[in-house]
XYZ file of C-alpha atoms in Angstrom:
539
model
C -6.618 14.164 32.383
C -8.502 12.778 29.525
C -6.593 10.849 26.770
C -8.266 13.129 24.351
C -7.384 16.373 26.083
C -4.497 17.545 23.947
C -2.537 19.771 23.625
C -2.108 20.129 27.449
C -4.301 22.790 28.638
C -1.624 23.931 31.126
C 1.447 24.143 28.766
C 0.024 23.548 25.252
C 2.496 20.831 24.529
C 1.803 17.528 22.850
C 1.728 14.021 24.586
C 5.477 13.158 23.936
C 6.640 16.493 25.409
C 7.560 17.258 28.941
C 4.945 19.116 30.860
C 6.150 22.395 32.424
C 4.750 25.163 34.395
C 4.531 28.798 33.206
C 7.897 29.211 35.068
C 9.504 26.428 33.105
C 9.529 23.779 36.075
C 9.126 20.213 34.828
C 5.987 18.374 36.002
C 5.094 14.913 35.652
C 6.165 13.949 32.042
C 3.307 13.882 29.486
C 3.926 10.375 28.259
C 3.463 8.991 31.878
C 0.453 11.097 32.632
C -1.037 9.890 29.302
C -0.323 6.297 30.037
C -1.971 6.666 33.202
C -4.994 8.316 31.741
C -5.267 5.495 29.254
C -5.013 2.908 31.940
C -7.769 4.530 33.955
C -9.872 4.763 30.822
C -9.530 0.931 30.405
C -10.264 0.080 33.978
C -13.413 2.476 33.607
C -14.537 0.510 30.625
C -14.006 -2.784 32.364
C -15.947 -1.670 35.393
C -18.879 -0.586 33.124
C -18.841 -3.963 31.432
C -18.623 -5.737 34.832
C -21.536 -3.708 36.144
C -23.569 -4.626 33.082
C -22.626 -8.245 33.605
C -23.712 -8.252 37.152
C -27.131 -6.761 36.098
C -27.414 -9.215 33.331
C -26.896 -12.130 35.656
C -29.489 -10.604 38.287
C -32.082 -10.112 35.826
C -31.814 -13.739 34.457
C -31.774 -15.029 38.093
C -34.817 -12.997 38.886
C -36.721 -14.147 35.781
C -35.934 -17.909 36.431
C -37.043 -17.534 40.045
C -40.307 -15.915 39.044
C -41.057 -18.720 36.541
C -41.090 -16.470 33.537
C -38.748 -15.498 30.638
C -38.464 -11.731 30.733
C -36.606 -9.907 28.065
C -33.144 -8.835 29.201
C -32.374 -5.125 28.459
C -29.506 -3.972 30.798
C -29.489 -0.424 29.494
C -31.282 1.858 27.036
C -28.157 3.554 25.774
C -26.518 2.158 22.523
C -23.175 1.668 24.540
C -24.917 -0.377 27.179
C -26.693 -2.520 24.754
C -23.415 -3.166 22.814
C -21.769 -4.175 26.148
C -24.657 -6.380 27.055
C -24.351 -8.057 23.676
C -20.745 -8.703 24.173
C -21.441 -10.158 27.663
C -24.007 -12.568 26.186
C -21.414 -13.619 23.769
C -19.000 -14.210 26.492
C -21.699 -16.290 28.487
C -22.407 -18.312 25.398
C -18.756 -19.106 24.908
C -18.622 -20.380 28.602
C -21.779 -22.469 27.882
C -20.051 -24.107 24.878
C -17.033 -24.956 27.003
C -19.128 -26.196 29.884
C -20.963 -28.480 27.518
C -17.807 -29.683 26.041
C -16.398 -30.476 29.493
C -19.654 -32.408 30.438
C -19.343 -34.751 27.384
C -18.949 -38.294 28.579
C -20.153 -41.917 28.151
C -23.473 -40.985 29.957
C -24.305 -38.293 27.657
C -23.143 -36.920 24.186
C -23.075 -33.114 24.472
C -21.093 -32.464 21.364
C -24.136 -31.347 19.231
C -25.090 -29.072 22.086
C -21.664 -27.611 22.289
C -21.507 -27.106 18.657
C -24.755 -25.263 18.583
C -23.714 -23.073 21.443
C -20.522 -22.199 19.532
C -22.535 -21.304 16.524
C -24.662 -18.961 18.739
C -21.536 -17.459 20.108
C -20.289 -16.729 16.634
C -23.462 -15.120 15.631
C -23.558 -12.987 18.708
C -19.936 -11.935 17.922
C -21.042 -10.968 14.420
C -23.935 -9.035 15.711
C -21.643 -7.087 18.348
C -19.155 -6.312 15.612
C -21.554 -4.997 12.969
C -23.549 -2.895 15.608
C -20.220 -1.412 17.037
C -19.065 -0.451 13.249
C -22.385 1.148 12.694
C -22.134 3.137 16.020
C -18.609 4.268 14.909
C -20.154 5.769 11.864
C -18.726 3.348 9.220
C -20.540 3.413 5.936
C -23.875 1.468 5.562
C -26.024 0.994 2.598
C -29.226 2.127 4.241
C -31.249 1.846 1.046
C -30.733 -1.992 1.234
C -32.213 -2.173 4.690
C -36.015 -2.945 5.188
C -38.200 0.142 5.702
C -41.043 -1.578 7.593
C -39.166 -3.501 10.282
C -36.012 -3.819 12.143
C -33.260 -5.421 10.167
C -31.748 -8.775 11.023
C -28.223 -9.197 11.606
C -27.598 -10.815 8.337
C -29.146 -7.798 6.619
C -27.004 -5.390 8.808
C -23.840 -7.433 7.769
C -24.854 -7.241 4.053
C -25.578 -3.621 4.289
C -22.231 -2.941 5.866
C -20.413 -4.821 3.140
C -22.409 -2.804 0.430
C -21.573 0.422 2.358
C -17.904 -0.229 2.216
C -18.112 -1.032 -1.513
C -20.024 2.058 -2.300
C -17.717 4.224 -0.263
C -14.691 2.758 -2.001
C -16.198 3.072 -5.387
C -16.971 6.913 -4.567
C -13.340 7.350 -3.448
C -11.821 5.675 -6.564
C -14.368 7.750 -8.806
C -12.820 10.864 -7.112
C -9.210 9.790 -7.766
C -10.231 9.308 -11.539
C -11.949 12.763 -11.618
C -8.711 14.330 -10.101
C -6.588 12.571 -12.752
C -8.830 14.154 -15.570
C -8.784 17.424 -14.031
C -4.987 17.452 -13.780
C -4.224 15.910 -17.013
C -5.595 17.297 -20.289
C -4.160 14.320 -22.308
C -6.171 11.043 -22.486
C -5.234 7.428 -23.261
C -7.736 5.071 -24.583
C -7.770 1.573 -22.931
C -9.752 -1.444 -23.851
C -10.462 -3.482 -20.777
C -11.622 -7.077 -20.310
C -13.056 -8.316 -17.156
C -12.642 -11.977 -16.146
C -13.398 -14.371 -13.202
C -12.072 -13.618 -9.669
C -12.215 -9.876 -10.330
C -9.494 -10.169 -12.940
C -8.862 -7.346 -15.511
C -6.865 -6.918 -18.582
C -6.267 -3.640 -20.297
C -4.469 -2.733 -23.473
C -3.826 0.936 -24.332
C -3.896 2.532 -27.618
C -0.036 2.546 -27.515
C 0.116 -1.269 -26.983
C 0.833 -1.157 -23.106
C -0.800 -4.146 -21.528
C -1.805 -4.223 -17.792
C -3.254 -7.138 -15.922
C -4.797 -6.836 -12.480
C -6.872 -8.171 -9.772
C -9.020 -5.348 -8.294
C -11.678 -4.953 -5.756
C -13.761 -2.884 -8.124
C -13.650 -1.797 -11.695
C -13.339 1.764 -10.365
C -10.112 0.854 -8.563
C -8.564 -0.491 -11.719
C -9.700 2.408 -13.868
C -8.175 4.837 -11.239
C -4.915 2.781 -11.344
C -4.592 2.940 -15.202
C -4.367 6.789 -15.016
C -0.761 6.257 -13.890
C 0.364 3.469 -16.444
C 0.844 6.021 -19.146
C 4.224 7.858 -19.454
C 3.641 10.774 -18.889
C 0.502 10.068 -16.888
C -2.764 10.830 -18.681
C -6.550 10.443 -17.924
C -7.710 7.025 -19.009
C -10.668 6.761 -21.395
C -11.922 3.110 -20.590
C -13.965 0.946 -22.910
C -15.193 -2.406 -22.049
C -16.169 -4.339 -25.131
C -17.981 -7.030 -23.235
C -19.649 -4.655 -20.702
C -18.391 -3.143 -17.415
C -19.109 -5.360 -14.352
C -21.788 -3.750 -12.314
C -22.655 -6.100 -9.429
C -20.954 -5.227 -6.116
C -18.716 -7.938 -4.660
C -19.772 -10.138 -1.765
C -16.919 -8.544 0.295
C -14.728 -5.526 -0.574
C -11.375 -7.098 0.352
C -9.825 -9.552 -2.081
C -10.110 -13.148 -0.952
C -7.139 -15.579 -0.606
C -8.044 -17.175 -3.952
C -8.248 -13.914 -5.677
C -4.994 -12.602 -4.363
C -3.340 -15.981 -5.194
C -4.576 -15.527 -8.852
C -3.137 -12.064 -9.273
C -1.049 -11.253 -12.141
C 2.573 -12.658 -11.893
C 5.689 -13.155 -14.103
C 5.296 -16.752 -13.240
C 1.661 -17.134 -14.625
C 2.643 -19.493 -17.376
C -0.807 -19.232 -18.974
C 0.166 -15.755 -20.108
C 3.788 -16.618 -21.019
C 3.280 -15.730 -24.624
C 2.545 -12.083 -23.601
C 6.085 -11.496 -22.583
C 7.191 -12.399 -26.166
C 4.322 -10.532 -27.840
C 4.887 -7.280 -26.056
C 8.644 -7.350 -26.370
C 8.545 -6.242 -29.855
C 6.069 -3.365 -29.382
C 7.412 0.227 -29.908
C 10.814 -0.676 -31.464
C 12.638 -0.352 -28.050
C 14.402 -3.648 -28.607
C 15.976 -2.374 -31.877
C 17.259 0.826 -30.116
C 18.914 -1.350 -27.372
C 20.307 -3.727 -29.957
C 21.703 -0.693 -31.838
C 23.343 0.645 -28.742
C 25.058 -2.649 -28.019
C 26.438 -2.895 -31.618
C 27.854 0.832 -31.156
C 29.476 -0.384 -27.923
C 31.754 -2.626 -30.131
C 33.146 0.506 -32.004
C 34.479 2.188 -28.731
C 35.290 -0.685 -26.426
C 37.759 -3.741 -27.029
C 37.555 -6.761 -24.851
C 40.883 -6.000 -23.332
C 39.587 -2.558 -21.983
C 36.428 -3.984 -20.241
C 38.056 -4.012 -16.726
C 38.979 -0.344 -16.947
C 35.657 0.630 -18.509
C 33.863 -1.063 -15.696
C 35.584 0.581 -12.902
C 35.173 3.923 -14.536
C 31.499 3.468 -15.066
C 30.939 2.166 -11.531
C 32.799 5.184 -10.068
C 30.634 7.548 -12.180
C 27.433 5.845 -11.197
C 28.328 5.611 -7.504
C 29.174 9.266 -7.427
C 26.378 10.739 -9.377
C 23.468 8.108 -9.120
C 23.914 6.232 -5.865
C 21.170 3.761 -4.974
C 18.501 5.278 -2.816
C 17.432 3.940 0.568
C 14.056 1.940 0.530
C 11.001 3.434 2.215
C 9.603 1.699 5.306
C 5.908 1.545 6.357
C 4.333 1.770 2.778
C 3.487 -1.907 2.117
C 1.415 -2.736 -0.908
C -2.066 -2.188 -0.527
C -4.248 -4.961 -1.686
C -7.161 -3.021 -3.343
C -5.381 -3.372 -6.710
C -2.679 -5.951 -7.560
C -1.559 -4.832 -11.105
C 1.462 -5.725 -13.330
C 2.519 -5.971 -16.825
C 5.705 -6.462 -19.176
C 6.997 -3.089 -20.439
C 10.123 -1.152 -21.417
C 11.433 1.162 -18.903
C 14.306 3.671 -18.605
C 17.076 2.000 -16.639
C 18.028 5.360 -15.143
C 14.793 5.261 -13.354
C 15.757 2.308 -11.462
C 16.915 3.726 -8.028
C 17.354 0.788 -5.857
C 18.167 -2.990 -6.474
C 18.229 -5.937 -4.170
C 22.139 -5.242 -3.917
C 21.952 -1.569 -3.073
C 25.462 -1.022 -1.697
C 27.075 0.266 -4.853
C 26.561 -0.168 -8.582
C 28.607 -3.036 -9.870
C 28.713 -4.731 -6.410
C 26.571 -7.892 -6.259
C 27.186 -10.013 -3.233
C 27.258 -13.590 -4.781
C 29.769 -16.358 -4.873
C 31.902 -17.582 -7.749
C 30.913 -16.517 -11.249
C 27.767 -14.765 -9.881
C 29.669 -12.242 -8.073
C 29.341 -8.704 -9.732
C 33.069 -8.237 -10.174
C 33.021 -11.379 -12.217
C 29.631 -11.753 -13.941
C 29.481 -8.167 -15.228
C 32.733 -8.047 -17.072
C 32.097 -11.596 -18.559
C 28.738 -10.442 -19.747
C 30.166 -7.446 -21.437
C 32.640 -9.577 -23.310
C 29.860 -11.858 -24.289
C 27.948 -8.922 -25.910
C 31.129 -7.639 -27.675
C 31.792 -11.146 -29.192
C 28.221 -12.062 -29.884
C 27.303 -12.567 -33.618
C 23.641 -12.130 -33.379
C 23.006 -9.259 -30.896
C 19.111 -9.065 -31.266
C 18.713 -12.767 -30.533
C 21.047 -12.559 -27.358
C 19.052 -9.529 -26.375
C 15.640 -11.205 -26.801
C 17.150 -14.263 -24.845
C 18.428 -12.070 -21.945
C 15.058 -10.291 -21.620
C 12.594 -13.048 -22.118
C 14.384 -16.396 -22.029
C 14.985 -16.729 -18.414
C 13.290 -15.262 -15.208
C 12.231 -11.789 -16.115
C 13.623 -8.650 -14.477
C 11.156 -7.655 -11.839
C 10.436 -3.951 -10.818
C 8.286 -2.033 -8.554
C 7.133 1.260 -9.862
C 6.784 4.475 -7.833
C 4.860 6.941 -9.951
C 5.661 10.483 -10.381
C 4.057 13.475 -12.149
C 6.012 12.718 -15.411
C 6.556 9.112 -15.180
C 7.839 6.525 -12.669
C 10.750 5.634 -10.707
C 11.565 2.043 -10.074
C 12.993 -0.312 -7.299
C 13.812 -4.019 -7.455
C 14.000 -6.593 -4.658
C 13.434 -9.573 -6.739
C 14.952 -11.283 -9.947
C 16.958 -9.262 -12.322
C 19.820 -7.657 -10.230
C 22.681 -8.833 -12.506
C 20.797 -7.397 -15.548
C 19.931 -4.120 -13.787
C 23.522 -3.486 -12.847
C 24.643 -4.395 -16.340
C 22.232 -2.110 -18.090
C 23.192 0.776 -15.774
C 27.004 0.177 -16.483
C 26.475 0.051 -20.129
C 24.119 3.138 -20.127
C 21.614 1.433 -22.359
C 18.459 3.263 -23.361
C 15.820 0.859 -22.309
C 15.124 -2.346 -20.243
C 12.311 -5.021 -20.666
C 10.862 -5.966 -17.382
C 7.868 -7.239 -15.463
C 6.690 -4.075 -13.620
C 4.336 -4.034 -10.583
C 2.470 -0.992 -9.409
C 2.735 0.638 -5.955
C -0.738 1.412 -5.395
C -1.713 4.641 -3.682
C -3.098 3.768 -0.172
C -6.508 4.847 0.625
C -5.455 5.704 4.131
C -2.173 6.664 5.771
C -0.857 7.845 9.295
C 2.322 9.798 10.055
C 3.438 6.884 12.370
C 2.902 4.220 9.588
C 4.908 6.175 6.928
C 7.912 6.759 9.289
C 8.279 3.102 10.162
C 9.727 1.439 13.233
C 13.171 3.009 13.041
C 12.139 6.649 12.842
C 13.237 9.368 15.235
C 10.919 10.550 18.096
C 9.935 13.789 16.259
C 9.600 12.133 12.746
C 5.868 11.598 12.705
C 5.340 15.308 13.866
C 7.443 16.607 11.022
C 5.749 14.360 8.503
C 2.208 15.555 9.840
C 3.384 19.151 9.276
C 4.688 18.492 5.740
C 1.229 16.891 4.913
C -0.532 19.810 6.246
C 1.639 22.276 4.259
C 1.196 20.184 0.946
C -2.478 20.128 1.557
C -2.722 23.884 2.071
C -0.613 24.375 -1.213
C -3.084 22.336 -3.238
C -0.660 19.564 -4.019
C -2.131 16.870 -1.576
C -5.786 16.093 -2.166
C -7.516 14.220 0.432
C -9.075 14.470 3.927
C -6.809 15.279 6.904
C -8.057 14.637 10.372
C -6.115 16.756 12.985
C -3.808 18.587 10.366
C -0.233 18.909 11.426
C -0.623 16.599 14.500
C 1.301 13.202 14.496
C -1.755 11.371 15.748
C -3.838 12.369 12.681
C -4.720 10.417 9.463
C -4.779 11.058 5.906
C -7.500 9.817 3.468
C -5.587 10.015 0.305
C -7.021 10.983 -3.104
C -4.126 12.225 -5.035
C -0.586 13.489 -4.651
C 1.946 14.043 -7.450
C 4.296 11.463 -6.046
C 3.804 8.955 -3.152
C 7.275 9.718 -1.781
C 6.398 13.350 -1.098
C 4.647 11.838 1.918
C 7.763 10.038 3.101
C 9.944 11.351 5.956
C 11.690 14.471 4.690
C 15.134 12.961 4.234
C 13.681 10.233 1.931
C 11.400 12.789 0.090
C 14.340 15.062 -0.601
C 16.559 12.200 -1.905
C 13.803 10.827 -4.197
C 12.867 14.285 -5.301
C 16.496 15.115 -6.344
C 16.842 11.840 -8.397
C 13.380 12.395 -9.981
C 14.430 15.905 -11.171
C 17.568 14.312 -12.777
C 15.532 11.602 -14.540
C 12.674 13.836 -15.594
C 14.179 17.408 -15.783
C 11.534 20.322 -15.361
C 8.901 18.071 -13.941
C 8.584 19.465 -10.553
C 8.336 22.974 -11.870
C 5.385 21.883 -13.927
C 3.467 20.895 -10.949
C 4.412 23.935 -8.895
C 7.371 22.677 -6.842
C 10.830 24.461 -7.317
C 13.441 21.685 -7.788
C 15.651 23.457 -5.357
C 13.173 22.563 -2.715
C 14.747 19.107 -2.698
C 18.109 20.239 -2.112
C 18.225 19.086 1.355
C 16.088 17.722 4.093
C 15.877 21.065 5.703
C 15.067 22.795 2.401
C 12.121 20.413 1.687
C 10.827 20.847 5.066
C 11.089 24.574 5.054
C 9.406 24.941 1.604
C 6.662 22.314 2.162
C 5.508 23.913 5.573
C 6.066 27.496 4.618
C-alpha cells in the first residue's frame, strides 16, 4: 500500500484509524501498515541509490581500463542524476578521509585532503540546489543566463533571489489584505539602517523598531501595531531599500542586534515615549483617587477581595504550544497597554500569587507596594520610576481584530499583578510582536502534548474558517491533519489554536473588546465552549 494512498481505498479511513472490512472486522492496523509501507519506500530508495552507485563504479573502472576519461552519466532521468551527484559527493568524502589517513612523515597529504573536502562541499551544494529546484521551490529564472547552462553558483544565487521574491510577494499580499479589510489608515515614517534594521514612528507617536528580512515584511507587521488595527501608509524619508538580501533568513549578527529593552543605545527612547498620549497622567490620577477609598489598614482585606474577583472572572489563560516566534520580523517598542489585556504572566497560577521567597513573594510584596503608593508624596515621580527606572515590564502581543492581548514570561511579573489588583487604566511596557507565521501545520499548532485526534479537529476548523472567508491563505489537503497552511491573514492567530485554547482566548477577548467578534462576522456565543467553537467553525 502506497504511503500516499490515503484515505484507505478499502474502508476510507485515515492512517491513524484501524482498518476494517465492510463487515466491521478489524484488519491490520493502519499505523502499522503505514509504517511498513514507509520502510519499504526507504529500502526501495536505498536500493535505487545502490544500483546507481554500482553503475557509477563500473563506468569509472571501464573508463580507466580503456585508458580514457569518459563522462559519467548513470541515468538520464532527473532523479537518477541527482542520486548520482549524491553518490559522487559520498565518494569525494571518502577520498578526503582516505587522504587524511594517508598523511605521514613520507608525504603531507593535508592539502590534498582539504581540496577533496572543498570539492565534497561543492558537490553537496550542487545536489541540494538541484533537489530544491526539482521540488518546485522558487527560482528567479530571469537572473539565469539565457545562452548557456547555469553554474552551480548561479543556481544558488537564483534560488536565494527566488525565495526573497516569493516572500516579498507574500508580504505584499498580507499588506493588501490589511488595506482591504481596514478602511482606516495610519501614517508611518520609516527609517532603514544597517543589518536590516528599521524604525517607524506613527502619526500618533507610536514607535516600533525591528529587524526584518525585507521592507515588505516590516510594512505588513506595522498594520497590526495600531489599536484598532489599520492599514499603514508608509513613507521612507531617506528612500526605501530596494536591493534583495544575500540570503532571506536573518543572520546570527542580525538577530543578535534585533531590538531589545536592554539596548542601551536606545535607552532614552523609553523616557521619551513615556510621556506621549497623556497615559501617565491618567494612571497617576487613578492612584491619587485610590487614597480616597483605601486606608493603609485595609490593604490586606482589599487585596484578598480583588484577588478573589480576578481569579473568578479573569483567570490567567494557558499558554499556547507550537507557535514559536518566526524570525522573519523581530519587532518591539515601548508603549502603553491596557492591563486587562494581559492574560498570562510568568506566575500563572493565580492573580496575587507570585512564587518568590521573602519580601519578593506576592503575599508580601503586593501589599507593601500598595502601602507605598498610598504614603507617597510625589505619585507621578514614583510612577515614572516604576515604569522606566528599573527593568521594564516585558510583554508579548497577540493581535486581534480590535487590538491585542498580551502575555508575559519575562520581567515585570510583580508590577503586572499589582496593576491588575489596583485595576489601573494603563501600563507602560516593552512589547514584542508575535509575528504571523508564513506556514503552519495542524501537528505544529497542537504541540507535543495534544490528544491523538487534535490535529484532525484543528484541520477541520481551518478548513471551515477558510470556507467562511475568515482565514486567508492556501490550504493543502483541507480538513486533513497532514495538510499545511500558507497563512496570509486571520482575525486572530489563536483562532488557529486547538479548540479549547481558541475558545478560552476568544471569550477573554470578547470581555476586553466587546462587540469585536460580531464586527468580523463571528458570534461571541461561538466561544462559549470548545464544542460550540468547533460546531460553529466547521458548520
